[in-house]
Amino acid sequence: RAASSQFVLDRNATLIQSMHLVSEKDVTVDAQAPRNGSSSVTNKRTRSHPVLLHFNGGSKPLHVRYRQSILQAAGSGCSNIAAQAWVTSGDGRRLALKDLCPAFVCPTKG
């Protein structure tokens, strides 16, 4: 199989949501959602629940507004994120975030 067929573009922000040029109306962070058994992050346009938010480009002001909700949503379960999160590769294999990002460290509150 050719190397180019091993990867698929994350068009629906299933794994990573780039926050550059994103409206707060399009992506929401609900700190209470994990306690209710659902994802804390929702992309309303694609109806996906991204695992990671990337505050790139001009999105730094959004990071300031979202930070507390993100940390509250992570709660004590943050240490399990790397063990629980996964993505599907282009060839259908299930890949764990802990294997893709072995150096993942939970943010500290504060």
mmCIF file with all atom_site columns, C-alpha atoms in Angstrom:
data_model
loop_
_atom_site.group_PDB
_atom_site.id
_atom_site.type_symbol
_atom_site.label_atom_id
_atom_site.label_alt_id
_atom_site.label_comp_id
_atom_site.label_asym_id
_atom_site.label_entity_id
_atom_site.label_seq_id
_atom_site.pdbx_PDB_ins_code
_atom_site.Cartn_x
_atom_site.Cartn_y
_atom_site.Cartn_z
_atom_site.occupancy
_atom_site.B_iso_or_equiv
_atom_site.pdbx_formal_charge
_atom_site.auth_seq_id
_atom_site.auth_comp_id
_atom_site.auth_asym_id
_atom_site.auth_atom_id
_atom_site.pdbx_PDB_model_num
ATOM 1   C CA . ARG A 1 1   ? 0.000   0.000  0.000  1.00 0.00 ? 1   ARG A CA 1
ATOM 2   C CA . ALA A 1 2   ? 1.329   3.444  -0.886 1.00 0.00 ? 2   ALA A CA 1
ATOM 3   C CA . ALA A 1 3   ? 2.268   5.721  2.023  1.00 0.00 ? 3   ALA A CA 1
ATOM 4   C CA . SER A 1 4   ? -0.138  8.417  0.804  1.00 0.00 ? 4   SER A CA 1
ATOM 5   C CA . SER A 1 5   ? -3.146  6.131  1.370  1.00 0.00 ? 5   SER A CA 1
ATOM 6   C CA . GLN A 1 6   ? -2.339  5.527  5.038  1.00 0.00 ? 6   GLN A CA 1
ATOM 7   C CA . PHE A 1 7   ? -3.622  8.897  6.282  1.00 0.00 ? 7   PHE A CA 1
ATOM 8   C CA . VAL A 1 8   ? -6.990  10.601 5.995  1.00 0.00 ? 8   VAL A CA 1
ATOM 9   C CA . LEU A 1 9   ? -7.645  14.303 6.482  1.00 0.00 ? 9   LEU A CA 1
ATOM 10  C CA . ASP A 1 10  ? -9.677  15.007 9.630  1.00 0.00 ? 10  ASP A CA 1
ATOM 11  C CA . ARG A 1 11  ? -12.307 17.028 7.741  1.00 0.00 ? 11  ARG A CA 1
ATOM 12  C CA . ASN A 1 12  ? -14.929 16.760 10.483 1.00 0.00 ? 12  ASN A CA 1
ATOM 13  C CA . ALA A 1 13  ? -12.624 17.669 13.381 1.00 0.00 ? 13  ALA A CA 1
ATOM 14  C CA . THR A 1 14  ? -13.015 14.238 14.927 1.00 0.00 ? 14  THR A CA 1
ATOM 15  C CA . LEU A 1 15  ? -9.561  14.284 16.521 1.00 0.00 ? 15  LEU A CA 1
ATOM 16  C CA . ILE A 1 16  ? -8.370  17.909 16.481 1.00 0.00 ? 16  ILE A CA 1
ATOM 17  C CA . GLN A 1 17  ? -10.359 21.144 16.255 1.00 0.00 ? 17  GLN A CA 1
ATOM 18  C CA . SER A 1 18  ? -8.348  24.095 14.991 1.00 0.00 ? 18  SER A CA 1
ATOM 19  C CA . MET A 1 19  ? -9.717  27.163 16.764 1.00 0.00 ? 19  MET A CA 1
ATOM 20  C CA . HIS A 1 20  ? -8.310  29.752 14.332 1.00 0.00 ? 20  HIS A CA 1
ATOM 21  C CA . LEU A 1 21  ? -11.172 31.759 12.768 1.00 0.00 ? 21  LEU A CA 1
ATOM 22  C CA . VAL A 1 22  ? -13.761 29.708 14.705 1.00 0.00 ? 22  VAL A CA 1
ATOM 23  C CA . SER A 1 23  ? -16.850 31.349 16.156 1.00 0.00 ? 23  SER A CA 1
ATOM 24  C CA . GLU A 1 24  ? -17.888 30.617 19.729 1.00 0.00 ? 24  GLU A CA 1
ATOM 25  C CA . LYS A 1 25  ? -21.275 29.705 18.220 1.00 0.00 ? 25  LYS A CA 1
ATOM 26  C CA . ASP A 1 26  ? -19.703 26.893 16.196 1.00 0.00 ? 26  ASP A CA 1
ATOM 27  C CA . VAL A 1 27  ? -17.644 25.185 18.908 1.00 0.00 ? 27  VAL A CA 1
ATOM 28  C CA . THR A 1 28  ? -18.862 24.855 22.487 1.00 0.00 ? 28  THR A CA 1
ATOM 29  C CA . VAL A 1 29  ? -17.240 23.584 25.663 1.00 0.00 ? 29  VAL A CA 1
ATOM 30  C CA . ASP A 1 30  ? -19.594 22.264 28.334 1.00 0.00 ? 30  ASP A CA 1
ATOM 31  C CA . ALA A 1 31  ? -17.845 21.671 31.664 1.00 0.00 ? 31  ALA A CA 1
ATOM 32  C CA . GLN A 1 32  ? -20.770 19.577 32.949 1.00 0.00 ? 32  GLN A CA 1
ATOM 33  C CA . ALA A 1 33  ? -20.994 17.237 29.946 1.00 0.00 ? 33  ALA A CA 1
ATOM 34  C CA . PRO A 1 34  ? -18.437 14.622 31.115 1.00 0.00 ? 34  PRO A CA 1
ATOM 35  C CA . ARG A 1 35  ? -20.369 14.184 34.354 1.00 0.00 ? 35  ARG A CA 1
ATOM 36  C CA . ASN A 1 36  ? -23.453 13.442 32.236 1.00 0.00 ? 36  ASN A CA 1
ATOM 37  C CA . GLY A 1 37  ? -21.576 10.904 30.110 1.00 0.00 ? 37  GLY A CA 1
ATOM 38  C CA . SER A 1 38  ? -21.083 13.039 27.013 1.00 0.00 ? 38  SER A CA 1
ATOM 39  C CA . SER A 1 39  ? -18.196 14.895 25.396 1.00 0.00 ? 39  SER A CA 1
ATOM 40  C CA . SER A 1 40  ? -17.355 18.345 26.694 1.00 0.00 ? 40  SER A CA 1
ATOM 41  C CA . VAL A 1 41  ? -16.462 19.755 23.249 1.00 0.00 ? 41  VAL A CA 1
ATOM 42  C CA . THR A 1 42  ? -18.928 19.954 20.370 1.00 0.00 ? 42  THR A CA 1
ATOM 43  C CA . ASN A 1 43  ? -18.402 21.239 16.838 1.00 0.00 ? 43  ASN A CA 1
ATOM 44  C CA . LYS A 1 44  ? -21.946 22.222 15.910 1.00 0.00 ? 44  LYS A CA 1
ATOM 45  C CA . ARG A 1 45  ? -21.220 22.392 12.158 1.00 0.00 ? 45  ARG A CA 1
ATOM 46  C CA . THR A 1 46  ? -19.824 18.859 11.840 1.00 0.00 ? 46  THR A CA 1
ATOM 47  C CA . ARG A 1 47  ? -21.643 17.412 14.884 1.00 0.00 ? 47  ARG A CA 1
ATOM 48  C CA . SER A 1 48  ? -18.309 15.988 16.030 1.00 0.00 ? 48  SER A CA 1
ATOM 49  C CA . HIS A 1 49  ? -16.707 15.888 19.462 1.00 0.00 ? 49  HIS A CA 1
ATOM 50  C CA . PRO A 1 50  ? -13.001 16.683 18.956 1.00 0.00 ? 50  PRO A CA 1
ATOM 51  C CA . VAL A 1 51  ? -10.533 15.190 21.409 1.00 0.00 ? 51  VAL A CA 1
ATOM 52  C CA . LEU A 1 52  ? -8.087  18.134 21.218 1.00 0.00 ? 52  LEU A CA 1
ATOM 53  C CA . LEU A 1 53  ? -8.547  21.870 20.737 1.00 0.00 ? 53  LEU A CA 1
ATOM 54  C CA . HIS A 1 54  ? -5.659  23.626 18.972 1.00 0.00 ? 54  HIS A CA 1
ATOM 55  C CA . PHE A 1 55  ? -5.655  27.350 19.774 1.00 0.00 ? 55  PHE A CA 1
ATOM 56  C CA . ASN A 1 56  ? -3.579  28.428 16.793 1.00 0.00 ? 56  ASN A CA 1
ATOM 57  C CA . GLY A 1 57  ? -3.272  31.739 14.945 1.00 0.00 ? 57  GLY A CA 1
ATOM 58  C CA . GLY A 1 58  ? -5.650  34.413 16.173 1.00 0.00 ? 58  GLY A CA 1
ATOM 59  C CA . SER A 1 59  ? -7.496  32.123 18.573 1.00 0.00 ? 59  SER A CA 1
ATOM 60  C CA . LYS A 1 60  ? -5.540  33.055 21.707 1.00 0.00 ? 60  LYS A CA 1
ATOM 61  C CA . PRO A 1 61  ? -8.423  35.217 23.078 1.00 0.00 ? 61  PRO A CA 1
ATOM 62  C CA . LEU A 1 62  ? -10.721 32.175 22.734 1.00 0.00 ? 62  LEU A CA 1
ATOM 63  C CA . HIS A 1 63  ? -8.274  30.128 24.788 1.00 0.00 ? 63  HIS A CA 1
ATOM 64  C CA . VAL A 1 64  ? -8.589  32.614 27.627 1.00 0.00 ? 64  VAL A CA 1
ATOM 65  C CA . ARG A 1 65  ? -12.396 32.336 27.527 1.00 0.00 ? 65  ARG A CA 1
ATOM 66  C CA . TYR A 1 66  ? -12.499 28.523 27.164 1.00 0.00 ? 66  TYR A CA 1
ATOM 67  C CA . ARG A 1 67  ? -9.642  27.610 29.545 1.00 0.00 ? 67  ARG A CA 1
ATOM 68  C CA . GLN A 1 68  ? -11.608 27.289 32.783 1.00 0.00 ? 68  GLN A CA 1
ATOM 69  C CA . SER A 1 69  ? -14.397 25.255 31.178 1.00 0.00 ? 69  SER A CA 1
ATOM 70  C CA . ILE A 1 70  ? -11.837 22.926 29.604 1.00 0.00 ? 70  ILE A CA 1
ATOM 71  C CA . LEU A 1 71  ? -10.080 22.338 32.921 1.00 0.00 ? 71  LEU A CA 1
ATOM 72  C CA . GLN A 1 72  ? -13.383 21.816 34.739 1.00 0.00 ? 72  GLN A CA 1
ATOM 73  C CA . ALA A 1 73  ? -14.504 19.337 32.084 1.00 0.00 ? 73  ALA A CA 1
ATOM 74  C CA . ALA A 1 74  ? -11.226 17.423 32.391 1.00 0.00 ? 74  ALA A CA 1
ATOM 75  C CA . GLY A 1 75  ? -11.586 17.214 36.168 1.00 0.00 ? 75  GLY A CA 1
ATOM 76  C CA . SER A 1 76  ? -9.897  14.251 37.788 1.00 0.00 ? 76  SER A CA 1
ATOM 77  C CA . GLY A 1 77  ? -10.481 12.189 34.649 1.00 0.00 ? 77  GLY A CA 1
ATOM 78  C CA . CYS A 1 78  ? -7.842  14.048 32.669 1.00 0.00 ? 78  CYS A CA 1
ATOM 79  C CA . SER A 1 79  ? -5.214  11.441 33.485 1.00 0.00 ? 79  SER A CA 1
ATOM 80  C CA . ASN A 1 80  ? -7.364  8.891  31.654 1.00 0.00 ? 80  ASN A CA 1
ATOM 81  C CA . ILE A 1 81  ? -7.747  10.924 28.445 1.00 0.00 ? 81  ILE A CA 1
ATOM 82  C CA . ALA A 1 82  ? -4.694  9.417  26.767 1.00 0.00 ? 82  ALA A CA 1
ATOM 83  C CA . ALA A 1 83  ? -5.844  5.919  27.678 1.00 0.00 ? 83  ALA A CA 1
ATOM 84  C CA . GLN A 1 84  ? -9.445  6.397  26.508 1.00 0.00 ? 84  GLN A CA 1
ATOM 85  C CA . ALA A 1 85  ? -9.177  8.557  23.376 1.00 0.00 ? 85  ALA A CA 1
ATOM 86  C CA . TRP A 1 86  ? -8.690  6.933  19.989 1.00 0.00 ? 86  TRP A CA 1
ATOM 87  C CA . VAL A 1 87  ? -8.967  7.647  16.266 1.00 0.00 ? 87  VAL A CA 1
ATOM 88  C CA . THR A 1 88  ? -9.560  5.462  13.243 1.00 0.00 ? 88  THR A CA 1
ATOM 89  C CA . SER A 1 89  ? -6.768  5.402  10.676 1.00 0.00 ? 89  SER A CA 1
ATOM 90  C CA . GLY A 1 90  ? -7.386  5.585  6.937  1.00 0.00 ? 90  GLY A CA 1
ATOM 91  C CA . ASP A 1 91  ? -7.134  1.801  6.673  1.00 0.00 ? 91  ASP A CA 1
ATOM 92  C CA . GLY A 1 92  ? -9.669  1.255  9.462  1.00 0.00 ? 92  GLY A CA 1
ATOM 93  C CA . ARG A 1 93  ? -7.270  0.515  12.331 1.00 0.00 ? 93  ARG A CA 1
ATOM 94  C CA . ARG A 1 94  ? -8.161  1.946  15.736 1.00 0.00 ? 94  ARG A CA 1
ATOM 95  C CA . LEU A 1 95  ? -5.242  3.986  17.133 1.00 0.00 ? 95  LEU A CA 1
ATOM 96  C CA . ALA A 1 96  ? -5.068  5.064  20.777 1.00 0.00 ? 96  ALA A CA 1
ATOM 97  C CA . LEU A 1 97  ? -4.064  8.638  21.625 1.00 0.00 ? 97  LEU A CA 1
ATOM 98  C CA . LYS A 1 98  ? -1.679  7.229  24.245 1.00 0.00 ? 98  LYS A CA 1
ATOM 99  C CA . ASP A 1 99  ? 0.226   5.529  21.406 1.00 0.00 ? 99  ASP A CA 1
ATOM 100 C CA . LEU A 1 100 ? 0.108   8.522  19.055 1.00 0.00 ? 100 LEU A CA 1
ATOM 101 C CA . CYS A 1 101 ? 1.065   11.039 21.762 1.00 0.00 ? 101 CYS A CA 1
ATOM 102 C CA . PRO A 1 102 ? 2.987   9.103  24.447 1.00 0.00 ? 102 PRO A CA 1
ATOM 103 C CA . ALA A 1 103 ? 4.269   12.314 26.069 1.00 0.00 ? 103 ALA A CA 1
ATOM 104 C CA . PHE A 1 104 ? 0.728   13.689 26.660 1.00 0.00 ? 104 PHE A CA 1
ATOM 105 C CA . VAL A 1 105 ? 0.526   15.421 30.057 1.00 0.00 ? 105 VAL A CA 1
ATOM 106 C CA . CYS A 1 106 ? -2.666  16.777 31.604 1.00 0.00 ? 106 CYS A CA 1
ATOM 107 C CA . PRO A 1 107 ? -2.748  20.514 32.246 1.00 0.00 ? 107 PRO A CA 1
ATOM 108 C CA . THR A 1 108 ? -2.725  21.674 35.847 1.00 0.00 ? 108 THR A CA 1
ATOM 109 C CA . LYS A 1 109 ? -5.611  23.664 37.207 1.00 0.00 ? 109 LYS A CA 1
ATOM 110 C CA . GLY A 1 110 ? -5.132  27.250 38.192 1.00 0.00 ? 110 GLY A CA 1
#
